[in-house]
PDB file of C-alpha atoms in Angstrom:
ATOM      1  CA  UNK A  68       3.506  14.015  18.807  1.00 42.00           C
ATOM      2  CA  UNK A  69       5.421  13.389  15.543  1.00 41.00           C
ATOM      3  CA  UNK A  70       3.328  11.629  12.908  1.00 44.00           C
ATOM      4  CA  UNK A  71       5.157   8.402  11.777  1.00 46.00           C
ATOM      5  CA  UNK A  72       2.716   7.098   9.252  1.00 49.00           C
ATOM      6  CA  UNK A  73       4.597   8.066   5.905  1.00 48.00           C
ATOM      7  CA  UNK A  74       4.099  11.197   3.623  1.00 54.00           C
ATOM      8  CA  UNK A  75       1.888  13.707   4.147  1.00 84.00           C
ATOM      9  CA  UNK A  76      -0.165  11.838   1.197  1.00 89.00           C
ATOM     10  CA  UNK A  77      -0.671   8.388   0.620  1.00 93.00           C
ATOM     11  CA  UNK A  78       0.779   6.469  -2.168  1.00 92.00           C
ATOM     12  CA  UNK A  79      -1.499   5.187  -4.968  1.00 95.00           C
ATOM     13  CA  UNK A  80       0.800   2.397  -5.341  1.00 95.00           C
ATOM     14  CA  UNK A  81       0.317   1.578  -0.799  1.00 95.00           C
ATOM     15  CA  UNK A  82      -3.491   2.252  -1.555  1.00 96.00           C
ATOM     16  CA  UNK A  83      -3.836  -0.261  -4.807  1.00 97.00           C
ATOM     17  CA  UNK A  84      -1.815  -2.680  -2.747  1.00 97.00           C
ATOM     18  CA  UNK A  85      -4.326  -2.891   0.144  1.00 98.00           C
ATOM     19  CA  UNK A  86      -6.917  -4.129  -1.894  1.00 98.00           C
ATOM     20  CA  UNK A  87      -7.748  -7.953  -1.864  1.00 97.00           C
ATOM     21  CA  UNK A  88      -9.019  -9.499  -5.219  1.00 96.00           C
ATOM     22  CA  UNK A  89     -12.310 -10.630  -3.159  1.00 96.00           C
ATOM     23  CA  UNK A  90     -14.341  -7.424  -4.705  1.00 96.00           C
ATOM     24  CA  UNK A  91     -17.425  -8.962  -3.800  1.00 93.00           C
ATOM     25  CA  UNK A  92     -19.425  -9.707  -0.446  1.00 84.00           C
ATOM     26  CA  UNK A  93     -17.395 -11.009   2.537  1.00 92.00           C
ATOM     27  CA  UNK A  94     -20.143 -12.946   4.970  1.00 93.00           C
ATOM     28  CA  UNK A  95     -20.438 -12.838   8.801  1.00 95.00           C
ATOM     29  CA  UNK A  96     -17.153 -14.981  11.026  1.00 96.00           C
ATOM     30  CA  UNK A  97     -17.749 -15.526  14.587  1.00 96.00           C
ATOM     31  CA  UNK A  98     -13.659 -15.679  15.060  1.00 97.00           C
ATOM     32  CA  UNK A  99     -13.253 -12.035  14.533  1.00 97.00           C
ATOM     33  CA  UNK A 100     -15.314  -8.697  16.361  1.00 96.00           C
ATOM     34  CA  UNK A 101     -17.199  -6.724  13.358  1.00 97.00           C
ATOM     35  CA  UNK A 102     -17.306  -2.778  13.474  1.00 97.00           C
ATOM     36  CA  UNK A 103     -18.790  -0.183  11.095  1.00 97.00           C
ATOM     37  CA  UNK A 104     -17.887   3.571  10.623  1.00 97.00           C
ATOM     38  CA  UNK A 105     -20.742   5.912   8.429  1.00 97.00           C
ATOM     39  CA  UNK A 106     -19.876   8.960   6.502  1.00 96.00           C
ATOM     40  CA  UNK A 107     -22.916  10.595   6.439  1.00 95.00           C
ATOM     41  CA  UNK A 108     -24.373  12.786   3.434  1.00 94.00           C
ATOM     42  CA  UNK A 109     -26.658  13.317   0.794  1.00 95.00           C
ATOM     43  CA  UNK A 110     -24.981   9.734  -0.212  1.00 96.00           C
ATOM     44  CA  UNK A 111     -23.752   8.171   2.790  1.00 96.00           C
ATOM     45  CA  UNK A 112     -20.414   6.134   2.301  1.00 97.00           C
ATOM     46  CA  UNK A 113     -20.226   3.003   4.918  1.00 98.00           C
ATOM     47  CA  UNK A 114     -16.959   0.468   5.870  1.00 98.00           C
ATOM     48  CA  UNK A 115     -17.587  -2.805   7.318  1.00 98.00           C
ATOM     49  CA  UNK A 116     -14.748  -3.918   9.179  1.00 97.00           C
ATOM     50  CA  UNK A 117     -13.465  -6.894  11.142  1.00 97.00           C
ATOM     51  CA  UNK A 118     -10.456  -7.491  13.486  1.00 97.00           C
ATOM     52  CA  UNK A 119      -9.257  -9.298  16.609  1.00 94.00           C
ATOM     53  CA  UNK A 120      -6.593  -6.680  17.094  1.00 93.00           C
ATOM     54  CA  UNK A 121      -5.734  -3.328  16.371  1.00 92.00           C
ATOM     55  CA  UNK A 122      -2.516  -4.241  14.162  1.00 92.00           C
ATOM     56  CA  UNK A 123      -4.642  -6.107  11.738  1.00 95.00           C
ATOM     57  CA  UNK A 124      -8.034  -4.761  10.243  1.00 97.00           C
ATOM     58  CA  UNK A 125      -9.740  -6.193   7.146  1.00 97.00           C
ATOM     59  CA  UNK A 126     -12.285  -3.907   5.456  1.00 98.00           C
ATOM     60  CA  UNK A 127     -15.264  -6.622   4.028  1.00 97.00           C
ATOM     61  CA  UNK A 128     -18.234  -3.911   2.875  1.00 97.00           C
ATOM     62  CA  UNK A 129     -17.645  -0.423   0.868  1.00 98.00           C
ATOM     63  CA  UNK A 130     -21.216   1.124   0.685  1.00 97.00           C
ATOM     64  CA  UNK A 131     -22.989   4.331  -0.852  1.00 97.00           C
ATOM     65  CA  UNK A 132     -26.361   4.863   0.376  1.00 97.00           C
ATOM     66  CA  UNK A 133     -28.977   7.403   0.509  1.00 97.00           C
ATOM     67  CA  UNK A 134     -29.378   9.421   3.451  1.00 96.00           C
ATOM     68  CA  UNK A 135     -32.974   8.259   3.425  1.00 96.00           C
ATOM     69  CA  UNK A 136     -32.277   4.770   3.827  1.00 97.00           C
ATOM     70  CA  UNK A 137     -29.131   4.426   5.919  1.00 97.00           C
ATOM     71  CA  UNK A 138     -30.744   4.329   9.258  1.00 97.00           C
ATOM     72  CA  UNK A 139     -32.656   0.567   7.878  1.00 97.00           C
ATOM     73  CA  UNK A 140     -29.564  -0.263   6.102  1.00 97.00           C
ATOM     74  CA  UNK A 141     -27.495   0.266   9.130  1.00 97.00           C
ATOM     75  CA  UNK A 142     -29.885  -1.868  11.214  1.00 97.00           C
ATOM     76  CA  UNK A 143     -29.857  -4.665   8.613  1.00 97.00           C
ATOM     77  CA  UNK A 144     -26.113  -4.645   8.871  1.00 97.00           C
ATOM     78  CA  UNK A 145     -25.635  -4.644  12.444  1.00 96.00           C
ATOM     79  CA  UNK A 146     -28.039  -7.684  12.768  1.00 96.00           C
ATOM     80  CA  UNK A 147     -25.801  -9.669   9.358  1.00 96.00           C
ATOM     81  CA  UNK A 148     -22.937  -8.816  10.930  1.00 97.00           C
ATOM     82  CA  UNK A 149     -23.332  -8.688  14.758  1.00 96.00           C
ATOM     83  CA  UNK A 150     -21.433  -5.643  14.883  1.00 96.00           C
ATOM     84  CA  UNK A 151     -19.850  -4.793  18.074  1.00 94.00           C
ATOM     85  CA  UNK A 152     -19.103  -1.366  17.909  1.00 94.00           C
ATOM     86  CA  UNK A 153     -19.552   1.714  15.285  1.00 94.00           C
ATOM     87  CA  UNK A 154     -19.173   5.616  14.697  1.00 94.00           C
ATOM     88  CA  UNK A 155     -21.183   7.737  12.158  1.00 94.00           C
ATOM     89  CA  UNK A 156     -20.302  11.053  12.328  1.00 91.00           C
ATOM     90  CA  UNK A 157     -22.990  13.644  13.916  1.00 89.00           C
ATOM     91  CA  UNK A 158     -23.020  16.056  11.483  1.00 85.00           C
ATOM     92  CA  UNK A 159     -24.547  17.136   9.196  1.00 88.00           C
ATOM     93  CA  UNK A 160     -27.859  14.773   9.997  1.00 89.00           C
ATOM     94  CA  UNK A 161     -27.389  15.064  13.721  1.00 89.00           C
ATOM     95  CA  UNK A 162     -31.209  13.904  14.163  1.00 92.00           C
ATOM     96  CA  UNK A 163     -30.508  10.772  11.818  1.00 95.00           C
ATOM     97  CA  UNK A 164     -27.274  10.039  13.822  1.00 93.00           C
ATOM     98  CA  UNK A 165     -29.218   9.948  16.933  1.00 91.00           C
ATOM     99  CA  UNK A 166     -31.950   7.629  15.200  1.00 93.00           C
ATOM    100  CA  UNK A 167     -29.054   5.032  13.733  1.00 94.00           C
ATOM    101  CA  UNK A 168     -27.372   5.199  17.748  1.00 91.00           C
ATOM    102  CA  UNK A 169     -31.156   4.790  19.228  1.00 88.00           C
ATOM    103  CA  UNK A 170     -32.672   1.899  17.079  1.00 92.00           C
ATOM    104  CA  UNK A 171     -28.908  -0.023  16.780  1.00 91.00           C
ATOM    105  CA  UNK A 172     -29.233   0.002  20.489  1.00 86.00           C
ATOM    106  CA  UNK A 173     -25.725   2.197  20.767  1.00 85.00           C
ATOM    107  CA  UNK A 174     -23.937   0.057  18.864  1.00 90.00           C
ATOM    108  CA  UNK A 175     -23.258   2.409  16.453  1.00 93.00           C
ATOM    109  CA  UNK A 176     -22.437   5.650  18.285  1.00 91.00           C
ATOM    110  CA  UNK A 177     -22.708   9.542  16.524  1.00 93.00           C
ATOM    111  CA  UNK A 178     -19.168  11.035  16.492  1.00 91.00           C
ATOM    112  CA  UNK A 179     -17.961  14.730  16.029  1.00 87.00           C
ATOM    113  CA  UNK A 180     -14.539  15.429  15.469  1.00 77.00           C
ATOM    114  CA  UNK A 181     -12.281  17.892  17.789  1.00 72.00           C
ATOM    115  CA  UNK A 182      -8.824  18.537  18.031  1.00 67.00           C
ATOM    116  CA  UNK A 183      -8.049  17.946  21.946  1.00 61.00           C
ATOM    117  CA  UNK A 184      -6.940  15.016  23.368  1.00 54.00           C
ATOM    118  CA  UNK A 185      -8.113  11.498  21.936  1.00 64.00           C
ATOM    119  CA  UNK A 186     -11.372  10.826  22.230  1.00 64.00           C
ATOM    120  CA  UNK A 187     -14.338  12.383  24.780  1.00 64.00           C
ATOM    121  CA  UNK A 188     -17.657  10.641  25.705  1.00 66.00           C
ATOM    122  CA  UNK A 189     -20.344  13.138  25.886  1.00 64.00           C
ATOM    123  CA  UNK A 190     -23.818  13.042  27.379  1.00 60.00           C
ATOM    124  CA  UNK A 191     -26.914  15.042  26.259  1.00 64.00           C
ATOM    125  CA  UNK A 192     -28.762  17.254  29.238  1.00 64.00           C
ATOM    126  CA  UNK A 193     -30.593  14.273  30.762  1.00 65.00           C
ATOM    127  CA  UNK A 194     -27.045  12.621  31.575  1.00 63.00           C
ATOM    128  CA  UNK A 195     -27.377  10.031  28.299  1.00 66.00           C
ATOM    129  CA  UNK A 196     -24.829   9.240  25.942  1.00 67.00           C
ATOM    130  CA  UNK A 197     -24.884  11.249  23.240  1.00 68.00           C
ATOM    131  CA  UNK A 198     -21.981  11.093  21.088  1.00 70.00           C
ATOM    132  CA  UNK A 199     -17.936  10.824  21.186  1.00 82.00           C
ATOM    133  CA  UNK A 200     -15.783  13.318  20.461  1.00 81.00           C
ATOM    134  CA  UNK A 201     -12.652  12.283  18.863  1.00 81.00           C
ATOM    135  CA  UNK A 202      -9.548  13.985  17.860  1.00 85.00           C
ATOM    136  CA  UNK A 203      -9.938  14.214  13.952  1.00 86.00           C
ATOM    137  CA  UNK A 204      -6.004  14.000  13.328  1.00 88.00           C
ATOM    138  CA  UNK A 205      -4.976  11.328  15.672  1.00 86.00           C
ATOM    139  CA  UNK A 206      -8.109   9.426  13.866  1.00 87.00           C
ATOM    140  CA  UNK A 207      -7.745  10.514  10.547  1.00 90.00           C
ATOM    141  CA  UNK A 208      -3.306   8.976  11.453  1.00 90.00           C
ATOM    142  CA  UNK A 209      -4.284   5.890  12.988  1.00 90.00           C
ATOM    143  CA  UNK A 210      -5.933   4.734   9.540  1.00 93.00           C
ATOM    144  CA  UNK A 211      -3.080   6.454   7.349  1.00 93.00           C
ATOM    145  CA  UNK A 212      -0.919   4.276   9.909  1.00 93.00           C
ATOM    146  CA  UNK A 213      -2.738   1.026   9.539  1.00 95.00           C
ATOM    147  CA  UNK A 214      -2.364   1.175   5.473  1.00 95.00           C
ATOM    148  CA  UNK A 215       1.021   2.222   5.524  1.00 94.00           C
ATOM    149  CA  UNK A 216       1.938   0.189   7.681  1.00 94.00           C
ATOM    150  CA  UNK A 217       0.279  -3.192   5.828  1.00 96.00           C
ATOM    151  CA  UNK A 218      -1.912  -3.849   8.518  1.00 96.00           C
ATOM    152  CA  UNK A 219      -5.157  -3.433   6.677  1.00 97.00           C
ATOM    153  CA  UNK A 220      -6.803  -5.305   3.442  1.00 97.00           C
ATOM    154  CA  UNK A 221      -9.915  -4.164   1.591  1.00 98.00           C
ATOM    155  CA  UNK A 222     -12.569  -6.371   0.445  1.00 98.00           C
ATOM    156  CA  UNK A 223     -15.927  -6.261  -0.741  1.00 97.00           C
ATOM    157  CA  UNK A 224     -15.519  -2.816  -2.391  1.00 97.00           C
ATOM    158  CA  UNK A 225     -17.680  -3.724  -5.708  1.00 96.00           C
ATOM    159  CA  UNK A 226     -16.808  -1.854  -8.968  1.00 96.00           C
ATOM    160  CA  UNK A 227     -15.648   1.274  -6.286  1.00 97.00           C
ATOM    161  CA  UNK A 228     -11.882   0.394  -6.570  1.00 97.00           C
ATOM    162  CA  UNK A 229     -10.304   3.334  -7.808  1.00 97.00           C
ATOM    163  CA  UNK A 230     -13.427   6.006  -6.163  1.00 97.00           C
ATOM    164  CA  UNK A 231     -12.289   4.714  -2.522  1.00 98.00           C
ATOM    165  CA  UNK A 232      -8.600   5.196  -3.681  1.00 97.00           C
ATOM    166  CA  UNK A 233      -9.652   8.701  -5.071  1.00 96.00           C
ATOM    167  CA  UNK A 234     -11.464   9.556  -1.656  1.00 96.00           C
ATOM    168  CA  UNK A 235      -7.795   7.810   0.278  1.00 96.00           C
ATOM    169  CA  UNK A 236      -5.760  10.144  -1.820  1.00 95.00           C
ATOM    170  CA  UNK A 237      -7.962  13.281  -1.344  1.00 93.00           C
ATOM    171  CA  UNK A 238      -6.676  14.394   1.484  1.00 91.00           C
ATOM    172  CA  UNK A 239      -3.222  15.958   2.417  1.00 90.00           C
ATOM    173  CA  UNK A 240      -1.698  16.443   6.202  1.00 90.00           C
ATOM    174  CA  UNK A 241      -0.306  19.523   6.811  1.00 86.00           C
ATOM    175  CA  UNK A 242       1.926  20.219   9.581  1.00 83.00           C
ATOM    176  CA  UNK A 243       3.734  23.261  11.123  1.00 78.00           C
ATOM    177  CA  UNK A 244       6.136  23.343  14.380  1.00 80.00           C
ATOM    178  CA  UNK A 245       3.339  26.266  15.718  1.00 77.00           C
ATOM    179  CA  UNK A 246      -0.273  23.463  15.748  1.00 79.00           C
ATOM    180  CA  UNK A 247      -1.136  20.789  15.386  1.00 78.00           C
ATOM    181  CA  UNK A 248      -1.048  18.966  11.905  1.00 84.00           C
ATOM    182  CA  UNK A 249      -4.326  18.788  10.676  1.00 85.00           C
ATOM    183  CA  UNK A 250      -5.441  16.858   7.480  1.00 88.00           C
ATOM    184  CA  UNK A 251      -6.969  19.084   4.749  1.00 88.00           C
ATOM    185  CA  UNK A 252      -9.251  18.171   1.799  1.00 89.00           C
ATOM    186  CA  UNK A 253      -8.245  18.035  -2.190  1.00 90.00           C
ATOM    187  CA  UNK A 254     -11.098  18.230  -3.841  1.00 90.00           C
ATOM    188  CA  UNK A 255     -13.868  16.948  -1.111  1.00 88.00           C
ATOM    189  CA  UNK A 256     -14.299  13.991  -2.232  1.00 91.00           C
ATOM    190  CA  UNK A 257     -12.752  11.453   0.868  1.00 93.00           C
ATOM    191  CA  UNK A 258     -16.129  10.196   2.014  1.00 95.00           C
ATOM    192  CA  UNK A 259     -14.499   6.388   1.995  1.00 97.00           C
ATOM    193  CA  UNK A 260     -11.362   8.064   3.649  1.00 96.00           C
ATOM    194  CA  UNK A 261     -13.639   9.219   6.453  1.00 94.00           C
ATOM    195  CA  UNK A 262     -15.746   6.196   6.587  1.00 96.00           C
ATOM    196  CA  UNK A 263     -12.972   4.182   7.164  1.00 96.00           C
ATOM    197  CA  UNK A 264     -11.389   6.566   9.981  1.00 93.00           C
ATOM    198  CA  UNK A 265     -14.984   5.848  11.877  1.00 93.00           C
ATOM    199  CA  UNK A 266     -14.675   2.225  11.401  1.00 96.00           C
ATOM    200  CA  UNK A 267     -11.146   1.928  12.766  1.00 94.00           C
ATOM    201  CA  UNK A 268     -11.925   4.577  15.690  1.00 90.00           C
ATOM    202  CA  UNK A 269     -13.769   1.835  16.930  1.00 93.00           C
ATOM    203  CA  UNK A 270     -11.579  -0.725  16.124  1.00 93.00           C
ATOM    204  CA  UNK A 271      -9.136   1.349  18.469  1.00 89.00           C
ATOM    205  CA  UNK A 272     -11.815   1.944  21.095  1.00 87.00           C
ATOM    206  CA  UNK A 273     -12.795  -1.907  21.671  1.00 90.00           C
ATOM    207  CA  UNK A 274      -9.744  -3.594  22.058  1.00 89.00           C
ATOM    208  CA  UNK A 275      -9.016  -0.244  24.613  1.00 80.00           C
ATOM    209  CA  UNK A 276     -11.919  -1.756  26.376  1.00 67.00           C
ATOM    210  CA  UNK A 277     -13.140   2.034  27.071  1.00 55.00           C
ATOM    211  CA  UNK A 278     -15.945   2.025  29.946  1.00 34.00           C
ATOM    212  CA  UNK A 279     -19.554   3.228  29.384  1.00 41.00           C
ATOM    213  CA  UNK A 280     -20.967   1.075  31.876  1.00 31.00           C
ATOM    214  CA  UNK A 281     -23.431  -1.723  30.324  1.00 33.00           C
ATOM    215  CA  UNK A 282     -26.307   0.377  29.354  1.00 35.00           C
ATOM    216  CA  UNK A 283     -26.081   3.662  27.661  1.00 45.00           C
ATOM    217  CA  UNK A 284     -28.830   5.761  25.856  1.00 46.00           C
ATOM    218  CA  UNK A 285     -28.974   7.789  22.784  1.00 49.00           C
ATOM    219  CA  UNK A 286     -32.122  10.149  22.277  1.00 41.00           C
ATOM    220  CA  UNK A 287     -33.733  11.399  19.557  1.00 37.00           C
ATOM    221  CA  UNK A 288     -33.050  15.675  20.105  1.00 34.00           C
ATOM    222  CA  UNK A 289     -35.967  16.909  17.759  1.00 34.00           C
ATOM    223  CA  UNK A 290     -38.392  14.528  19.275  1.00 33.00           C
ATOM    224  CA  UNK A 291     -39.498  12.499  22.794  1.00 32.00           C
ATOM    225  CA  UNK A 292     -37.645   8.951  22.067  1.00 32.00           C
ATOM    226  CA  UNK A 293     -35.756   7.418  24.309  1.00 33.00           C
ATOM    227  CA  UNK A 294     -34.169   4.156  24.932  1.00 33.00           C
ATOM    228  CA  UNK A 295     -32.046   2.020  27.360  1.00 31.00           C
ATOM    229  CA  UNK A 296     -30.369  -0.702  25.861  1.00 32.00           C
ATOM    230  CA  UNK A 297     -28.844  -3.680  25.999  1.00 35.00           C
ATOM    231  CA  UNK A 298     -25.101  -4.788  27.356  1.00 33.00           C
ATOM    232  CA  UNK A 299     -22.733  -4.546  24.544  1.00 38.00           C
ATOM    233  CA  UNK A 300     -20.650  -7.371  24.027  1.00 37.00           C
ATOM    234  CA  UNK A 301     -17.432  -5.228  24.682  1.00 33.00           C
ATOM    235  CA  UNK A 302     -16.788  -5.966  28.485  1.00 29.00           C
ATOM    236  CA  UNK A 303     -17.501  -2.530  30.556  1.00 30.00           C
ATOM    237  CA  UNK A 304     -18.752  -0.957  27.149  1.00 29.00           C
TER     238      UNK A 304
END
């Protein structure tokens, strides 16, 4: 499927525009649905996000954090900001992914990228939820699409203005009539760019209303916990 989100770049000048002049903290509304997408790493990048639709996102929190702490500062955010649905991605802390998914109580689901259809939910050998598999372009074009298309604002990014439009701009999508496009990396620096894909991948998924049932697990692989948890919020998620 054709990519209609713009150049195989984005702007600087469709980047800087995105950005609100609220730099600092954006607190908790009960009108909108709250989501949260982790780039994990040595320093973990994080997006707070909230929407009531999938044509309008604001981003409210840009993050760094060491690995070491972002499973408590995960928890402390899901609790400020009742989030309803998240993504960090499974690698390269797959064990601290699993932790974040088991003591959120699978709010905030691990997810490893693919490149076949949209988006997979997998289960580990005891039948639980482990993680989703998503397809990295279609995720990596649904958040070009949002900021090209002026359907996204970013808040509560701190003095990090022009790193999270260095990480936006770091990657390029390259395309050929043989596969399918895939985005590449500049320099390696797009933690914010990925963060942000996460965030919105949920976005997508919860207004989809995808089914999971109302409990799912998560378990720790490198060690014997286990947990059922409670009904999401998200009806049939």
């Amino acid at each position: 499927e054709a990519f209609d989100g713009g150049t195989n770049r984005l702007s600087f000048d469709i980047v800087n525009s995105r950005f609100t002049e609220n730099s600092a903290y954006v607190p908790y509304d009960s009108d909108y649905r709250h989501f949260l997408g982790v780039d994990m790493g040595q320093t973990c990048n994080l997006v707070i996000g909230r929407a009531n639709s999938v044509s309008k996102v604001e981003a409210l929190l840009f993050e760094a954090v060491p690995v070491d702490a972002i499973v408590d500062r995960v928890i402390a955010l899901v609790e400020m900001y009742n989030i309803d649905l998240g993504h960090c991605d499974r690698q390269p802390y797959e064990p601290t992914a699993q932790e974040i998914c088991t003591k959120t109580g699978s709010q905030i689901i691990p997810c490893e990228y693919g490149q076949q259809g949209k988006y997979d939910l997998k289960n580990d050998q005891m039948g639980n939820l482990s993680h989703v598999r998503v397809n990295r372009t279609a995720q990596l074009d649904f958040i070009v699409r949002l900021i090209n298309n002026h359907q996204i604002t970013f808040s509560g990014y701190g003095t990090s203005k022009e790193l999270i439009i260095q990480h936006l701009r770091d990657m390029v999508r390259e395309e050929s009539p043989e596969k399918q496009a895939v985005w590449t990396k500049l320099t390696g620096d797009d933690h914010y760019f990925h963060a942000l894909g996460y965030m919105t991948q949920a976005v997508n998924q919860y207004f989809e209303g995808t089914g999971l049932g109302n409990k799912t697990s998560c378990t720790i692989y490198l060690g014997d916990v286990s947990s059922h948890y409670k009904p999401s919020r998200l009806s049939g998620y």
